[in-house]
Short mmCIF file of C-alpha atoms in Angstrom, two decimals:
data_model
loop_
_atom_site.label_atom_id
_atom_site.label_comp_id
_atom_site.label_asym_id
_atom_site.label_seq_id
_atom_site.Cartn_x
_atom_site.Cartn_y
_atom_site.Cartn_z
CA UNK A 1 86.88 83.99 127.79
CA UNK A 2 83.66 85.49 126.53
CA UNK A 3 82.99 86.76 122.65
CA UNK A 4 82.89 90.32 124.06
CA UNK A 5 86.35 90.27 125.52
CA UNK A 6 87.60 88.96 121.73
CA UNK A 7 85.40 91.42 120.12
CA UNK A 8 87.21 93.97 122.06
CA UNK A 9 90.43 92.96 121.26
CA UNK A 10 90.04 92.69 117.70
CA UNK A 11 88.67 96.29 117.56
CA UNK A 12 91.35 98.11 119.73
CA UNK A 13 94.51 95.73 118.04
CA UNK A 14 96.08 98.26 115.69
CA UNK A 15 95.13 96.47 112.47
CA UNK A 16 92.17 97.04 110.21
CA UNK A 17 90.87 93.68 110.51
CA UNK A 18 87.71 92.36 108.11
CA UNK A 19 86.17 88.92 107.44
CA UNK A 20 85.25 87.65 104.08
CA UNK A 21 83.59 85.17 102.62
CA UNK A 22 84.91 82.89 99.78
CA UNK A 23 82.65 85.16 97.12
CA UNK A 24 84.51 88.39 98.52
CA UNK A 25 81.95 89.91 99.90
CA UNK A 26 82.09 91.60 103.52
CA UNK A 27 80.87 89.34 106.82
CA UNK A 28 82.96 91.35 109.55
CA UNK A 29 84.93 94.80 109.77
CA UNK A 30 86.20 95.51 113.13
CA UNK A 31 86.71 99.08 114.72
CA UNK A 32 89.79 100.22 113.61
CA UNK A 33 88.57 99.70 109.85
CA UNK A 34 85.57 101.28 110.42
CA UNK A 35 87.45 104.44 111.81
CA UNK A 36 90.21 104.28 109.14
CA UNK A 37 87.19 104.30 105.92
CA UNK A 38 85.47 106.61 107.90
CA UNK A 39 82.14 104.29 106.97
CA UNK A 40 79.39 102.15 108.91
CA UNK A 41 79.06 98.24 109.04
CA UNK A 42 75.90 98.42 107.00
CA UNK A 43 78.14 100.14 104.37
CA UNK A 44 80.89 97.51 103.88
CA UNK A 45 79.02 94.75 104.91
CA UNK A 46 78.78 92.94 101.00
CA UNK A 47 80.24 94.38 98.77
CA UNK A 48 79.67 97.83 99.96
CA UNK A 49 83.86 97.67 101.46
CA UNK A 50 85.42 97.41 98.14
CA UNK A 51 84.18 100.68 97.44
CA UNK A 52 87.33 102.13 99.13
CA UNK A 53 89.50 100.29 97.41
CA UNK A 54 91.72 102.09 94.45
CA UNK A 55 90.32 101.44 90.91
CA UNK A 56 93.54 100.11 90.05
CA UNK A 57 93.85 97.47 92.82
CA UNK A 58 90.02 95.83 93.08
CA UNK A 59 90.51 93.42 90.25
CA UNK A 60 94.00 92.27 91.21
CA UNK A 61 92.94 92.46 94.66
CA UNK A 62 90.20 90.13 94.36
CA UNK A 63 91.66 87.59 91.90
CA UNK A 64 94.20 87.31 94.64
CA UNK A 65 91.42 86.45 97.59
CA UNK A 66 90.15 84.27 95.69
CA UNK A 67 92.95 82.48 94.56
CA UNK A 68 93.87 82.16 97.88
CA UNK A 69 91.04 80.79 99.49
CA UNK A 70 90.64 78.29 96.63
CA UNK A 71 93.82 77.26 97.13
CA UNK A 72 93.22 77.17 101.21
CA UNK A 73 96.69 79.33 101.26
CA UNK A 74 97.83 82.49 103.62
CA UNK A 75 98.40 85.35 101.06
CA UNK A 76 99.81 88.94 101.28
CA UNK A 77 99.13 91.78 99.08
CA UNK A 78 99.65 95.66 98.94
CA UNK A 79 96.81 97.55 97.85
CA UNK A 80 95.77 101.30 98.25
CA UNK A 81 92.62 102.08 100.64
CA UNK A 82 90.29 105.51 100.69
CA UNK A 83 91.12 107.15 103.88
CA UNK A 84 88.31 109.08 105.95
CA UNK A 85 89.87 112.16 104.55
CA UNK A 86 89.73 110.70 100.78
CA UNK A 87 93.36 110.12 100.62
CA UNK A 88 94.13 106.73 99.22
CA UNK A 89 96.99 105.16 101.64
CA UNK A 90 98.74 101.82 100.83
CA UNK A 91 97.97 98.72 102.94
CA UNK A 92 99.70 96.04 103.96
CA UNK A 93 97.59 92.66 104.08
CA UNK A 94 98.03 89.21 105.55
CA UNK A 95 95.01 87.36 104.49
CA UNK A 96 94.02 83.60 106.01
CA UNK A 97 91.38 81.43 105.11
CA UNK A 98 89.63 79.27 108.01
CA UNK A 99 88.94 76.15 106.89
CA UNK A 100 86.05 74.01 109.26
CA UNK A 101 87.28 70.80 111.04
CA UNK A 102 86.13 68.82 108.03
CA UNK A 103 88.30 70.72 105.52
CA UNK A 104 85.79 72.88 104.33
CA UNK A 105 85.92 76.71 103.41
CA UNK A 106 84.55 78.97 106.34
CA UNK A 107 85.80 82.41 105.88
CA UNK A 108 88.84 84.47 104.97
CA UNK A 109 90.61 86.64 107.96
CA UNK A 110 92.48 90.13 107.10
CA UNK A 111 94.80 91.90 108.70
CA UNK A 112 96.05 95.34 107.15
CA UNK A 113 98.54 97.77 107.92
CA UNK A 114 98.94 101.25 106.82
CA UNK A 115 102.18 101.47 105.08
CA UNK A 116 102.28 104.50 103.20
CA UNK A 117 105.23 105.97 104.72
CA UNK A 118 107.50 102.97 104.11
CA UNK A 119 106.31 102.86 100.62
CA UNK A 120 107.32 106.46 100.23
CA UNK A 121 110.63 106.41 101.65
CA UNK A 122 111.31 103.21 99.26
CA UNK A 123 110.33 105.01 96.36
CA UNK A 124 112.61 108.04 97.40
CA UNK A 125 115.41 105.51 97.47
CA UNK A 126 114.50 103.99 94.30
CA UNK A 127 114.69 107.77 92.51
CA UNK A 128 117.74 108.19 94.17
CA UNK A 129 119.76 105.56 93.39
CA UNK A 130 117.97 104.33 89.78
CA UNK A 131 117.32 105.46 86.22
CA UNK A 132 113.72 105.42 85.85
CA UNK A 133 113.88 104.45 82.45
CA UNK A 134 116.07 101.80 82.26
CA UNK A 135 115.49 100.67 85.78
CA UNK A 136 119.50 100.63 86.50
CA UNK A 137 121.82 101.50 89.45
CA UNK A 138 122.36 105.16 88.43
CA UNK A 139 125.72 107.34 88.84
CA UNK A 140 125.57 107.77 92.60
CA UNK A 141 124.77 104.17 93.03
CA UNK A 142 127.25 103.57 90.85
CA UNK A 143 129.84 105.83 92.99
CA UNK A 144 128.99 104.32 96.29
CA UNK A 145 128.98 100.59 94.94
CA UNK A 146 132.34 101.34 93.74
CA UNK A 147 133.88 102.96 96.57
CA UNK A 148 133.27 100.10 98.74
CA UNK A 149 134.54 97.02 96.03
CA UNK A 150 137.66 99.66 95.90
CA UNK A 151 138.22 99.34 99.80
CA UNK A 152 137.94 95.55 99.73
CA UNK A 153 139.94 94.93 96.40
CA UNK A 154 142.98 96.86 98.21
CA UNK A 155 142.66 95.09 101.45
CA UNK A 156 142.72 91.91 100.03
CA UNK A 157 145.04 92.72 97.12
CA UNK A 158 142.94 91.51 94.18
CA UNK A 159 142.03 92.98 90.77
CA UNK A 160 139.39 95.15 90.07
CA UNK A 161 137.90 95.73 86.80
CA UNK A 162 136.03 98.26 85.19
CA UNK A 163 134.24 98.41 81.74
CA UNK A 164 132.61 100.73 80.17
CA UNK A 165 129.84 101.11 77.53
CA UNK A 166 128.75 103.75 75.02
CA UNK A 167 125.85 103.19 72.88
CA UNK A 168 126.62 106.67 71.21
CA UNK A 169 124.52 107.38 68.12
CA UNK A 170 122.46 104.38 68.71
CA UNK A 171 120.81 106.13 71.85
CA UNK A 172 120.41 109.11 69.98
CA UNK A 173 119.06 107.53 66.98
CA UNK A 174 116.39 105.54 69.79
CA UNK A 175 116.14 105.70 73.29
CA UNK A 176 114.54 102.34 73.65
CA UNK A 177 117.80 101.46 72.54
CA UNK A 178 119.44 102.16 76.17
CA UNK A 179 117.43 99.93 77.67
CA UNK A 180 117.80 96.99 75.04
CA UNK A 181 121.40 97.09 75.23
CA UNK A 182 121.67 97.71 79.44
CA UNK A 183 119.95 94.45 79.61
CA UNK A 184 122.14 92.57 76.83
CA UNK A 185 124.78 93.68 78.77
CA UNK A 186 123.56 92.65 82.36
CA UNK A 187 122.40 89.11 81.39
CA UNK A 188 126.33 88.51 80.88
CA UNK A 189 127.18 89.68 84.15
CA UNK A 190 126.56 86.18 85.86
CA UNK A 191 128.35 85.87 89.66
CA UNK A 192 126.79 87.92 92.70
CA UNK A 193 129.17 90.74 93.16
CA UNK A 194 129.18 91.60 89.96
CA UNK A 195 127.38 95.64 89.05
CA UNK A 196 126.45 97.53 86.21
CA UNK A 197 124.67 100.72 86.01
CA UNK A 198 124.08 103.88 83.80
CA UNK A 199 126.68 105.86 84.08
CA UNK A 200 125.78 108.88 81.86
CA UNK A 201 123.18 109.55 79.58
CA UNK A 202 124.53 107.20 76.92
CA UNK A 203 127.36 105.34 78.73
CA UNK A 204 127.21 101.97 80.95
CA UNK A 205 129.54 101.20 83.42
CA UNK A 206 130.28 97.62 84.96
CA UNK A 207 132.32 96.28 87.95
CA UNK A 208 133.75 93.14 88.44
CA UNK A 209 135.06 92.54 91.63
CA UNK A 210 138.25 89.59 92.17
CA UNK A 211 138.79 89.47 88.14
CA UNK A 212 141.73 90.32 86.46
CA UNK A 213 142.22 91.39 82.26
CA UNK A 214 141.82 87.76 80.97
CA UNK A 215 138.69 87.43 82.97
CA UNK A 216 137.43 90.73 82.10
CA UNK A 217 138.21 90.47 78.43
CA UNK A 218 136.17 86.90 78.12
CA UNK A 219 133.16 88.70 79.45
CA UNK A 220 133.11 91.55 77.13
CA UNK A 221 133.45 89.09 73.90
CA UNK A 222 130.05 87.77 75.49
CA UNK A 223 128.91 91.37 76.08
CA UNK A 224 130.00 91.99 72.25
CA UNK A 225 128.18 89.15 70.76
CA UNK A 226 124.86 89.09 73.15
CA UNK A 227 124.92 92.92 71.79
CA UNK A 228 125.45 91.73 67.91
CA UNK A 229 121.50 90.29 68.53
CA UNK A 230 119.98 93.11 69.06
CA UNK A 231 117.56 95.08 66.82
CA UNK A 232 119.13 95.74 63.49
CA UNK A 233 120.26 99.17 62.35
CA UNK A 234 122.30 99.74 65.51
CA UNK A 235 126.60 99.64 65.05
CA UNK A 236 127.91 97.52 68.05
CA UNK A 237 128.76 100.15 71.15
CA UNK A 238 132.51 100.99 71.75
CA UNK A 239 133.74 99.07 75.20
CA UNK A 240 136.67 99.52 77.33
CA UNK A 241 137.73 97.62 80.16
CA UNK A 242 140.65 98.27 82.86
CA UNK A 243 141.57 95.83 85.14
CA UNK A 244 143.96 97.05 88.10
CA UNK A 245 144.80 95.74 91.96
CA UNK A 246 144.09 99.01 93.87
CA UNK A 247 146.44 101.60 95.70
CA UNK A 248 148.83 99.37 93.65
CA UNK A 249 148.51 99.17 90.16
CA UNK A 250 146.04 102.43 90.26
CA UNK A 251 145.81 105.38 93.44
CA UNK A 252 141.86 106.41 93.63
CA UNK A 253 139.26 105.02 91.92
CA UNK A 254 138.48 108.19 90.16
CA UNK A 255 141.43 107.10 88.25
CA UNK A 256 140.44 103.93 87.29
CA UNK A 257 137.17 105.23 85.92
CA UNK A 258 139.18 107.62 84.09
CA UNK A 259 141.12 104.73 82.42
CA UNK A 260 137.86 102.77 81.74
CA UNK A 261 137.04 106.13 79.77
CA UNK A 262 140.44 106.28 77.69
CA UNK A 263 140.11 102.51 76.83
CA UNK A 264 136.95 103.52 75.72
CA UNK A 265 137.89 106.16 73.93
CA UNK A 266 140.87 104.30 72.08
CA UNK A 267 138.54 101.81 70.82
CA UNK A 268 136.48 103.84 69.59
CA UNK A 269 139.61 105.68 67.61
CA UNK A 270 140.44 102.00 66.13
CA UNK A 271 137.36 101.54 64.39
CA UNK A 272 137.66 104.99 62.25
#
């Protein structure tokens, strides 16, 4: 096949393809990157193409390519592109470098894909279902995760356990303090199914699937002494647990979180 039926491939595939050489600079931009920049192969030839890239990206962007071909490895990296229109969009990149027959470096291959949209609709999810700050599950993640360890504890008639964390005055007192103790408290939750996310502005809630009171009550003495290390000044948090076989021992699961909260709650009584 002749170099102008490959040259016409490359620029009608629906990639934004360009060819670099081991120094970063531009050796080949095919059509569709040409269109999407909105710019000329005299103006990204060299260096002239990392003009479009974000501010914020070039540096990791290019420690990356050149890590890469150093290392004669395939890489991928997400990076934000000027648009024709000025809007930066997000890009998708599989990069290659070509080595010659003798093992030496010829060029590095890239293939981009627009993927702004997925990138949004992850980032919708994200402030859906977690706390910014923290980086937690939130409540509604919390609700759904629940619902569905509640449906498979009562099919297969095991225990389900709840506990649940208040850092009271402490996250009052300092707000970094919420996230200091929601990862204490996580690092103790060790097997797969386990969950824990911010249940309220102050309060953490955890679910252990398949583990009964003993099992619950050997976690939260790790919970309480992981939590003891923390920066001084803080009083340890107040922690209830509930463990309960569902449609059994307990009828909804609203009800079980409601006994998580009295447990709570009757700790907290004990220590006045």
């Amino acid at each position: 096949m002749s170099d102008s039926f490959f040259q016409n491939l490359i620029d009608n595939i629906p990639l934004l393809v360009k060819v670099l050489n081991h120094n970063g600079t531009g050796a080949f931009f095919n059509k569709g990157w040409l269109e999407f920049t909105g710019r000329t192969l005299e103006q990204e030839i060299g260096s002239g193409w990392s003009d479009g890239l974000h501010p914020e990206d070039i540096k990791g962007y290019l420690k990356a390519v050149e890590e890469a071909c150093g290392n004669r490895q395939s890489n991928r990296y997400e990076y934000r592109l000027r648009r024709a229109d000025g809007v930066y969009r997000w890009i998708l990149e599989e990069g290659k470098p070509v080595t010659s027959p003798g093992g030496g470096f010829e060029s590095y291959i890239c293939s981009g894909l627009d993927i702004t949209e997925q990138k949004q609709a992850q980032e919708k999810i994200s402030n859906n279902y977690f706390d910014e700050f923290t980086g937690l599950p939130n409540r509604r993640f919390f609700e759904d995760y629940l619902r569905r360890e509640w449906g498979r504890a009562a099919r297969t008639v095991r225990s389900l356990t709840l506990v649940m964390c208040s850092a009271g005055h402490n996250s009052q007192k300092d707000n970094k303090y919420l996230k200091l103790l929601g990862s204490a408290i996580n690092k103790e939750l060790n097997r797969p199914g386990d969950f824990l996310a911010l249940y309220s502005d102050e309060k953490f809630m955890a679910i252990l699937p398949e583990t009964d009171a003993q099992g619950a009550a050997v976690v939260v003495d790790r919970i309480r002494t992981r939590v003891k290390t923390l920066e001084p000044g803080h009083s340890v948090p107040d922690i209830g647990l509930i463990s309960a076989v569902p449609t059994i021992d307990v009828s909804t699961a609203a009800e079980l979180v409601e006994l998580a909260e009295q447990a709570m709650q009757q700790e907290k009584k004990q220590k006045k």
